[in-house]
PDB file of C-alpha atoms in Angstrom:
ATOM      1  CA  MET A   1       0.000   0.000   0.000  1.00 96.00           C
ATOM      2  CA  LYS A   2       1.393   3.418  -0.961  1.00 97.00           C
ATOM      3  CA  VAL A   3       1.813   5.873   1.907  1.00 98.00           C
ATOM      4  CA  TYR A   4       2.302   9.644   1.981  1.00 97.00           C
ATOM      5  CA  VAL A   5       3.952  11.352   4.960  1.00 96.00           C
ATOM      6  CA  ASP A   6       3.189  14.922   6.024  1.00 94.00           C
ATOM      7  CA  GLN A   7       6.096  15.881   8.264  1.00 92.00           C
ATOM      8  CA  HIS A   8       5.545  18.484  11.004  1.00 86.00           C
ATOM      9  CA  ALA A   9       1.839  18.407  10.147  1.00 87.00           C
ATOM     10  CA  GLY A  10       0.884  19.572  13.642  1.00 77.00           C
ATOM     11  CA  MET A  11      -2.576  18.003  13.530  1.00 81.00           C
ATOM     12  CA  ALA A  12      -2.955  16.036  16.764  1.00 76.00           C
ATOM     13  CA  ALA A  13      -0.092  17.950  18.383  1.00 79.00           C
ATOM     14  CA  ASP A  14       2.406  20.600  17.365  1.00 79.00           C
ATOM     15  CA  GLY A  15       5.214  19.183  15.267  1.00 85.00           C
ATOM     16  CA  TRP A  16       3.747  15.700  14.866  1.00 91.00           C
ATOM     17  CA  SER A  17       3.917  13.786  11.589  1.00 94.00           C
ATOM     18  CA  ALA A  18       0.886  12.421   9.732  1.00 95.00           C
ATOM     19  CA  ALA A  19       0.882   9.380   7.434  1.00 97.00           C
ATOM     20  CA  TRP A  20      -1.884   8.989   4.855  1.00 97.00           C
ATOM     21  CA  THR A  21      -2.998   6.393   2.361  1.00 97.00           C
ATOM     22  CA  PHE A  22      -5.137   7.125  -0.682  1.00 98.00           C
ATOM     23  CA  ASP A  23      -6.169   3.479  -0.904  1.00 97.00           C
ATOM     24  CA  LEU A  24      -9.954   3.476  -1.333  1.00 97.00           C
ATOM     25  CA  GLU A  25     -10.442   0.649   1.166  1.00 97.00           C
ATOM     26  CA  HIS A  26      -8.839   2.864   3.837  1.00 98.00           C
ATOM     27  CA  TRP A  27      -9.969   6.237   2.491  1.00 98.00           C
ATOM     28  CA  GLY A  28      -9.587   9.008   5.040  1.00 97.00           C
ATOM     29  CA  THR A  29      -7.313   6.955   7.305  1.00 98.00           C
ATOM     30  CA  CYS A  30      -4.456   8.888   8.879  1.00 97.00           C
ATOM     31  CA  GLY A  31      -1.749   7.750  11.279  1.00 97.00           C
ATOM     32  CA  GLN A  32      -0.180  10.321  13.578  1.00 95.00           C
ATOM     33  CA  GLY A  33       2.772  10.405  15.927  1.00 95.00           C
ATOM     34  CA  PRO A  34       5.635  12.558  17.219  1.00 94.00           C
ATOM     35  CA  ASP A  35       7.832  11.440  14.302  1.00 94.00           C
ATOM     36  CA  ASP A  36       7.525   9.676  10.955  1.00 95.00           C
ATOM     37  CA  ALA A  37       8.103   6.193  12.376  1.00 96.00           C
ATOM     38  CA  ALA A  38       5.361   6.609  14.987  1.00 96.00           C
ATOM     39  CA  ALA A  39       2.917   7.999  12.419  1.00 96.00           C
ATOM     40  CA  LEU A  40       3.609   5.100  10.065  1.00 97.00           C
ATOM     41  CA  ALA A  41       3.189   2.565  12.861  1.00 97.00           C
ATOM     42  CA  ASP A  42      -0.144   4.166  13.800  1.00 97.00           C
ATOM     43  CA  LEU A  43      -1.304   4.040  10.182  1.00 98.00           C
ATOM     44  CA  GLY A  44      -0.325   0.384   9.936  1.00 97.00           C
ATOM     45  CA  VAL A  45      -2.386  -0.453  13.000  1.00 98.00           C
ATOM     46  CA  ARG A  46      -5.376   1.560  11.752  1.00 97.00           C
ATOM     47  CA  CYS A  47      -5.271  -0.269   8.415  1.00 97.00           C
ATOM     48  CA  GLY A  48      -5.116  -3.658  10.135  1.00 97.00           C
ATOM     49  CA  LEU A  49      -1.552  -4.334   8.963  1.00 96.00           C
ATOM     50  CA  GLY A  50       0.247  -3.955  12.280  1.00 95.00           C
ATOM     51  CA  ALA A  51       2.787  -1.490  13.609  1.00 95.00           C
ATOM     52  CA  MET A  52       5.648  -3.079  11.616  1.00 95.00           C
ATOM     53  CA  ALA A  53       3.954  -2.767   8.223  1.00 94.00           C
ATOM     54  CA  VAL A  54       6.693  -0.519   6.814  1.00 93.00           C
ATOM     55  CA  GLU A  55       9.410  -2.957   7.849  1.00 92.00           C
ATOM     56  CA  THR A  56       7.516  -5.890   6.306  1.00 94.00           C
ATOM     57  CA  GLY A  57       6.935  -3.976   3.064  1.00 94.00           C
ATOM     58  CA  GLU A  58       3.158  -3.815   3.368  1.00 96.00           C
ATOM     59  CA  LEU A  59       3.362  -0.011   3.550  1.00 96.00           C
ATOM     60  CA  GLN A  60       5.598   1.830   1.085  1.00 97.00           C
ATOM     61  CA  VAL A  61       6.376   5.516   1.560  1.00 97.00           C
ATOM     62  CA  VAL A  62       6.246   7.133  -1.877  1.00 97.00           C
ATOM     63  CA  GLU A  63       6.217  10.836  -0.945  1.00 96.00           C
ATOM     64  CA  ARG A  64       7.125  13.086   1.959  1.00 94.00           C
ATOM     65  CA  VAL A  65       6.276  16.760   2.374  1.00 92.00           C
ATOM     66  CA  ASP A  66       7.670  18.879   5.195  1.00 86.00           C
ATOM     67  CA  ARG A  67       5.561  21.770   6.439  1.00 75.00           C
ATOM     68  CA  ALA A  68       8.573  23.154   8.262  1.00 70.00           C
ATOM     69  CA  ARG A  69       9.892  24.065   4.794  1.00 69.00           C
ATOM     70  CA  THR A  70       6.765  24.451   2.671  1.00 66.00           C
ATOM     71  CA  GLY A  71       4.500  26.212   5.167  1.00 64.00           C
ATOM     72  CA  ASP A  72       1.066  25.291   6.468  1.00 66.00           C
ATOM     73  CA  GLU A  73      -1.374  23.067   4.555  1.00 75.00           C
ATOM     74  CA  THR A  74       0.649  21.741   1.674  1.00 85.00           C
ATOM     75  CA  VAL A  75      -0.433  18.966  -0.694  1.00 93.00           C
ATOM     76  CA  PHE A  76       0.970  15.718  -2.010  1.00 95.00           C
ATOM     77  CA  ALA A  77       1.352  15.260  -5.764  1.00 95.00           C
ATOM     78  CA  ARG A  78      -1.442  12.687  -5.462  1.00 97.00           C
ATOM     79  CA  ASP A  79      -3.789  15.405  -4.151  1.00 97.00           C
ATOM     80  CA  ARG A  80      -3.516  17.204  -7.494  1.00 97.00           C
ATOM     81  CA  VAL A  81      -4.971  14.265  -9.421  1.00 97.00           C
ATOM     82  CA  PRO A  82      -8.707  14.868 -10.072  1.00 98.00           C
ATOM     83  CA  ALA A  83     -10.858  13.031  -7.555  1.00 98.00           C
ATOM     84  CA  SER A  84     -12.769   9.997  -8.713  1.00 98.00           C
ATOM     85  CA  GLU A  85     -16.480   9.374  -8.355  1.00 98.00           C
ATOM     86  CA  ALA A  86     -15.583   6.424  -6.131  1.00 98.00           C
ATOM     87  CA  GLU A  87     -13.664   8.738  -3.792  1.00 98.00           C
ATOM     88  CA  ARG A  88     -16.613  11.111  -3.685  1.00 98.00           C
ATOM     89  CA  GLU A  89     -19.119   8.330  -2.966  1.00 98.00           C
ATOM     90  CA  THR A  90     -16.876   6.787  -0.298  1.00 98.00           C
ATOM     91  CA  THR A  91     -16.519  10.169   1.392  1.00 98.00           C
ATOM     92  CA  LEU A  92     -20.283  10.714   1.361  1.00 98.00           C
ATOM     93  CA  ALA A  93     -20.912   7.305   2.909  1.00 98.00           C
ATOM     94  CA  ILE A  94     -18.325   7.939   5.638  1.00 98.00           C
ATOM     95  CA  LEU A  95     -19.804  11.363   6.394  1.00 98.00           C
ATOM     96  CA  GLU A  96     -23.341  10.025   6.689  1.00 98.00           C
ATOM     97  CA  HIS A  97     -22.338   7.210   9.031  1.00 98.00           C
ATOM     98  CA  ALA A  98     -20.096   9.407  11.209  1.00 98.00           C
ATOM     99  CA  ARG A  99     -22.727  12.139  11.553  1.00 98.00           C
ATOM    100  CA  ALA A 100     -25.334   9.632  12.674  1.00 98.00           C
ATOM    101  CA  ARG A 101     -22.953   8.485  15.432  1.00 98.00           C
ATOM    102  CA  THR A 102     -22.161  12.045  16.512  1.00 98.00           C
ATOM    103  CA  LEU A 103     -25.837  12.964  16.659  1.00 98.00           C
ATOM    104  CA  ASP A 104     -26.687   9.869  18.684  1.00 98.00           C
ATOM    105  CA  LEU A 105     -23.970  10.783  21.177  1.00 98.00           C
ATOM    106  CA  VAL A 106     -24.973  14.447  21.489  1.00 98.00           C
ATOM    107  CA  ARG A 107     -28.706  13.766  21.721  1.00 98.00           C
ATOM    108  CA  ALA A 108     -28.150  11.259  24.532  1.00 96.00           C
ATOM    109  CA  ALA A 109     -25.724  13.434  26.506  1.00 96.00           C
ATOM    110  CA  PRO A 110     -27.096  15.424  29.459  1.00 95.00           C
ATOM    111  CA  PRO A 111     -25.753  18.979  29.997  1.00 95.00           C
ATOM    112  CA  SER A 112     -23.179  17.749  32.514  1.00 95.00           C
ATOM    113  CA  VAL A 113     -21.660  15.445  29.890  1.00 97.00           C
ATOM    114  CA  LEU A 114     -21.678  18.084  27.143  1.00 97.00           C
ATOM    115  CA  ALA A 115     -19.818  20.396  29.534  1.00 97.00           C
ATOM    116  CA  HIS A 116     -17.243  17.772  30.499  1.00 97.00           C
ATOM    117  CA  ARG A 117     -13.579  18.348  29.704  1.00 96.00           C
ATOM    118  CA  ASP A 118     -10.528  16.267  30.485  1.00 96.00           C
ATOM    119  CA  PRO A 119      -7.887  18.532  32.086  1.00 93.00           C
ATOM    120  CA  ALA A 120      -5.172  16.024  31.133  1.00 93.00           C
ATOM    121  CA  ARG A 121      -6.002  16.226  27.418  1.00 92.00           C
ATOM    122  CA  VAL A 122      -3.373  18.290  25.614  1.00 87.00           C
ATOM    123  CA  LEU A 123      -4.504  20.439  22.697  1.00 89.00           C
ATOM    124  CA  PRO A 124      -2.625  22.849  20.424  1.00 84.00           C
ATOM    125  CA  PRO A 125      -2.582  26.426  21.783  1.00 85.00           C
ATOM    126  CA  TYR A 126      -5.122  27.641  19.222  1.00 87.00           C
ATOM    127  CA  ALA A 127      -7.703  24.953  20.018  1.00 92.00           C
ATOM    128  CA  TRP A 128     -10.823  26.010  21.933  1.00 96.00           C
ATOM    129  CA  TRP A 129     -12.740  22.695  21.669  1.00 97.00           C
ATOM    130  CA  HIS A 130     -12.131  21.363  25.178  1.00 97.00           C
ATOM    131  CA  THR A 131     -15.567  20.058  26.222  1.00 98.00           C
ATOM    132  CA  VAL A 132     -17.736  17.386  24.637  1.00 98.00           C
ATOM    133  CA  GLY A 133     -20.123  20.018  23.280  1.00 98.00           C
ATOM    134  CA  GLN A 134     -17.322  22.231  21.994  1.00 98.00           C
ATOM    135  CA  LEU A 135     -15.680  19.313  20.203  1.00 98.00           C
ATOM    136  CA  ALA A 136     -18.953  18.395  18.501  1.00 98.00           C
ATOM    137  CA  LEU A 137     -19.344  22.009  17.379  1.00 98.00           C
ATOM    138  CA  HIS A 138     -15.753  22.021  16.144  1.00 98.00           C
ATOM    139  CA  ILE A 139     -16.628  19.154  13.797  1.00 98.00           C
ATOM    140  CA  ALA A 140     -19.311  21.267  12.122  1.00 98.00           C
ATOM    141  CA  ASP A 141     -17.132  24.384  12.101  1.00 98.00           C
ATOM    142  CA  THR A 142     -14.345  22.502  10.352  1.00 98.00           C
ATOM    143  CA  GLU A 143     -16.460  20.984   7.606  1.00 98.00           C
ATOM    144  CA  SER A 144     -18.799  23.900   6.857  1.00 98.00           C
ATOM    145  CA  ARG A 145     -16.649  26.919   7.654  1.00 98.00           C
ATOM    146  CA  TYR A 146     -13.108  25.717   6.975  1.00 97.00           C
ATOM    147  CA  TYR A 147     -12.714  22.898   4.460  1.00 97.00           C
ATOM    148  CA  LEU A 148     -15.412  23.929   1.978  1.00 98.00           C
ATOM    149  CA  PRO A 149     -14.643  27.661   1.755  1.00 97.00           C
ATOM    150  CA  LEU A 150     -10.955  26.921   1.169  1.00 95.00           C
ATOM    151  CA  LEU A 151     -11.986  25.511  -2.227  1.00 96.00           C
ATOM    152  CA  GLY A 152     -14.357  28.378  -2.944  1.00 95.00           C
ATOM    153  CA  LEU A 153     -17.340  26.224  -1.997  1.00 98.00           C
ATOM    154  CA  PRO A 154     -20.294  27.670  -0.051  1.00 98.00           C
ATOM    155  CA  SER A 155     -20.025  28.086   3.689  1.00 98.00           C
ATOM    156  CA  ARG A 156     -22.938  28.462   6.106  1.00 97.00           C
ATOM    157  CA  ASP A 157     -23.684  30.226   9.383  1.00 97.00           C
ATOM    158  CA  ARG A 158     -24.026  28.349  12.641  1.00 97.00           C
ATOM    159  CA  ALA A 159     -27.453  27.229  13.777  1.00 98.00           C
ATOM    160  CA  SER A 160     -28.741  28.309  17.176  1.00 94.00           C
ATOM    161  CA  ASP A 161     -28.336  24.947  18.939  1.00 97.00           C
ATOM    162  CA  LEU A 162     -25.859  22.081  18.711  1.00 98.00           C
ATOM    163  CA  VAL A 163     -28.147  19.329  17.431  1.00 98.00           C
ATOM    164  CA  THR A 164     -29.605  21.539  14.699  1.00 98.00           C
ATOM    165  CA  GLU A 165     -26.111  22.672  13.761  1.00 98.00           C
ATOM    166  CA  LEU A 166     -24.885  19.105  13.377  1.00 98.00           C
ATOM    167  CA  GLU A 167     -27.958  18.125  11.357  1.00 98.00           C
ATOM    168  CA  GLU A 168     -27.857  21.124   9.035  1.00 98.00           C
ATOM    169  CA  SER A 169     -24.091  21.160   8.626  1.00 98.00           C
ATOM    170  CA  GLY A 170     -24.044  17.476   7.714  1.00 98.00           C
ATOM    171  CA  GLU A 171     -26.782  17.968   5.131  1.00 98.00           C
ATOM    172  CA  HIS A 172     -25.030  21.037   3.719  1.00 98.00           C
ATOM    173  CA  VAL A 173     -21.656  19.341   3.353  1.00 98.00           C
ATOM    174  CA  ARG A 174     -23.072  16.199   1.755  1.00 98.00           C
ATOM    175  CA  ARG A 175     -25.074  18.305  -0.712  1.00 98.00           C
ATOM    176  CA  VAL A 176     -22.078  20.443  -1.679  1.00 98.00           C
ATOM    177  CA  VAL A 177     -19.739  17.461  -1.992  1.00 98.00           C
ATOM    178  CA  SER A 178     -22.230  15.580  -4.165  1.00 98.00           C
ATOM    179  CA  GLN A 179     -22.262  18.497  -6.630  1.00 98.00           C
ATOM    180  CA  MET A 180     -18.706  19.853  -6.532  1.00 98.00           C
ATOM    181  CA  ALA A 181     -16.253  19.591  -9.414  1.00 98.00           C
ATOM    182  CA  LEU A 182     -13.657  16.881  -8.926  1.00 98.00           C
ATOM    183  CA  HIS A 183     -10.650  18.877 -10.191  1.00 98.00           C
ATOM    184  CA  LEU A 184     -10.735  21.996  -7.994  1.00 98.00           C
ATOM    185  CA  GLU A 185      -7.545  23.586  -6.661  1.00 97.00           C
ATOM    186  CA  SER A 186      -7.039  26.741  -4.618  1.00 96.00           C
ATOM    187  CA  SER A 187      -3.908  28.265  -3.078  1.00 92.00           C
ATOM    188  CA  SER A 188      -3.148  31.255  -0.902  1.00 89.00           C
ATOM    189  CA  ASP A 189      -0.267  32.397   1.278  1.00 82.00           C
ATOM    190  CA  ARG A 190      -2.485  32.252   4.350  1.00 84.00           C
ATOM    191  CA  ASP A 191      -4.314  28.943   3.840  1.00 87.00           C
ATOM    192  CA  GLY A 192      -1.921  26.886   1.742  1.00 88.00           C
ATOM    193  CA  THR A 193      -3.081  24.635  -1.089  1.00 93.00           C
ATOM    194  CA  TRP A 194      -6.333  22.679  -1.236  1.00 96.00           C
ATOM    195  CA  THR A 195      -7.741  20.420  -3.927  1.00 97.00           C
ATOM    196  CA  SER A 196     -10.857  18.317  -4.401  1.00 98.00           C
ATOM    197  CA  VAL A 197      -8.990  15.169  -3.372  1.00 98.00           C
ATOM    198  CA  LYS A 198      -7.501  16.813  -0.292  1.00 97.00           C
ATOM    199  CA  VAL A 199     -10.871  18.090   0.914  1.00 98.00           C
ATOM    200  CA  LEU A 200     -12.487  14.698   0.366  1.00 98.00           C
ATOM    201  CA  ARG A 201      -9.823  12.796   2.300  1.00 97.00           C
ATOM    202  CA  ARG A 202      -9.795  15.351   5.110  1.00 97.00           C
ATOM    203  CA  LEU A 203     -13.587  15.242   5.379  1.00 98.00           C
ATOM    204  CA  ALA A 204     -13.475  11.447   5.444  1.00 98.00           C
ATOM    205  CA  TRP A 205     -10.878  11.565   8.219  1.00 98.00           C
ATOM    206  CA  HIS A 206     -11.864  14.431  10.504  1.00 97.00           C
ATOM    207  CA  GLU A 207     -15.156  13.493  12.133  1.00 98.00           C
ATOM    208  CA  ARG A 208     -14.170   9.860  12.547  1.00 97.00           C
ATOM    209  CA  GLY A 209     -10.999  10.958  14.317  1.00 96.00           C
ATOM    210  CA  GLU A 210     -12.841  13.348  16.594  1.00 97.00           C
ATOM    211  CA  LEU A 211     -15.398  10.641  17.399  1.00 98.00           C
ATOM    212  CA  GLU A 212     -12.599   8.606  18.954  1.00 96.00           C
ATOM    213  CA  VAL A 213     -11.978  11.513  21.332  1.00 97.00           C
ATOM    214  CA  LEU A 214     -15.688  12.127  21.929  1.00 97.00           C
ATOM    215  CA  ASP A 215     -16.228   8.488  22.859  1.00 97.00           C
ATOM    216  CA  ARG A 216     -13.404   8.661  25.423  1.00 96.00           C
ATOM    217  CA  LEU A 217     -14.614  11.951  26.896  1.00 97.00           C
ATOM    218  CA  VAL A 218     -18.185  10.728  27.248  1.00 96.00           C
ATOM    219  CA  ALA A 219     -17.090   7.423  28.753  1.00 95.00           C
ATOM    220  CA  HIS A 220     -15.229   9.256  31.537  1.00 93.00           C
ATOM    221  CA  ALA A 221     -17.673  12.109  32.083  1.00 93.00           C
ATOM    222  CA  PRO A 222     -19.398  12.273  35.467  1.00 86.00           C
ATOM    223  CA  VAL A 223     -23.161  12.049  35.125  1.00 74.00           C
ATOM    224  CA  ASP A 224     -25.443  13.981  37.453  1.00 67.00           C
ATOM    225  CA  ARG A 225     -27.723  11.654  39.344  1.00 56.00           C
ATOM    226  CA  PRO A 226     -31.237  12.834  40.281  1.00 51.00           C
ATOM    227  CA  GLY A 227     -31.795  13.383  43.969  1.00 45.00           C
TER     228      GLY A 227
END
C-alpha cells in the first residue's frame, strides 16, 4: 500500500507527523505520531496491517512533504490528481455514518456530559474545543466553515443549537460534496493549497478521528444523578 507522509503536520499535536494512504479501502485513514516512524506505525495499526507494516513492506512511503519548509497546509502530488467518483461516494458514505454516530452521542448526553472536559487532554494552543459540546461544534465548524470555503465552496452560518447545527451542517456538506467539481484547486499564502482530493480525504478523516476523542470523553464524564 502506498503511503504519503506529512512531516511536522501539527494536527494532533504541534510538530507531529501524519501518514496517509489514498487506498480506497482505507480512504480518510491517517496515522499520527511525534515522528515519521510513529505515524507510520499508527497508520499500519489503523489499516489492520500492524505497527511493523513498513518494515515488512506492506506499507511503502512514496512521498514526503515537510511543512517546516513548505508552510502550512501543503499537498501531495497525489492530491492534485482529479478526484474519482468512487472517492466522492466513499466520502459521502463515511460522512453520513459518522454524523449519525455524533448525533446519537450528542442527543443522549445530558448537559453535565456536554460540559465535560478532560484537564489532562493536551490540545494545540489555538484549540478552543475542550468540552464534549465544543468538540462536537468544532466538527461542524471545520467541515462547513473551513474545508469547503478553502476551495471556494459555499459556507454556512451556525445554527442556534448544537443538534440543529450538526444536522444542518451534515446535510449542507453532503449536498455540496455531491455536486462539486472533482478537479478543484485553490492556493493562498495564508491557507496553503487545497484540492478536491484533499478536501475529500480530510472530510473522510476528521469526524471519525474526533469521534474517537468524543467516545473517550463521554465514557469518563461524570453524570449527574437525580436526587
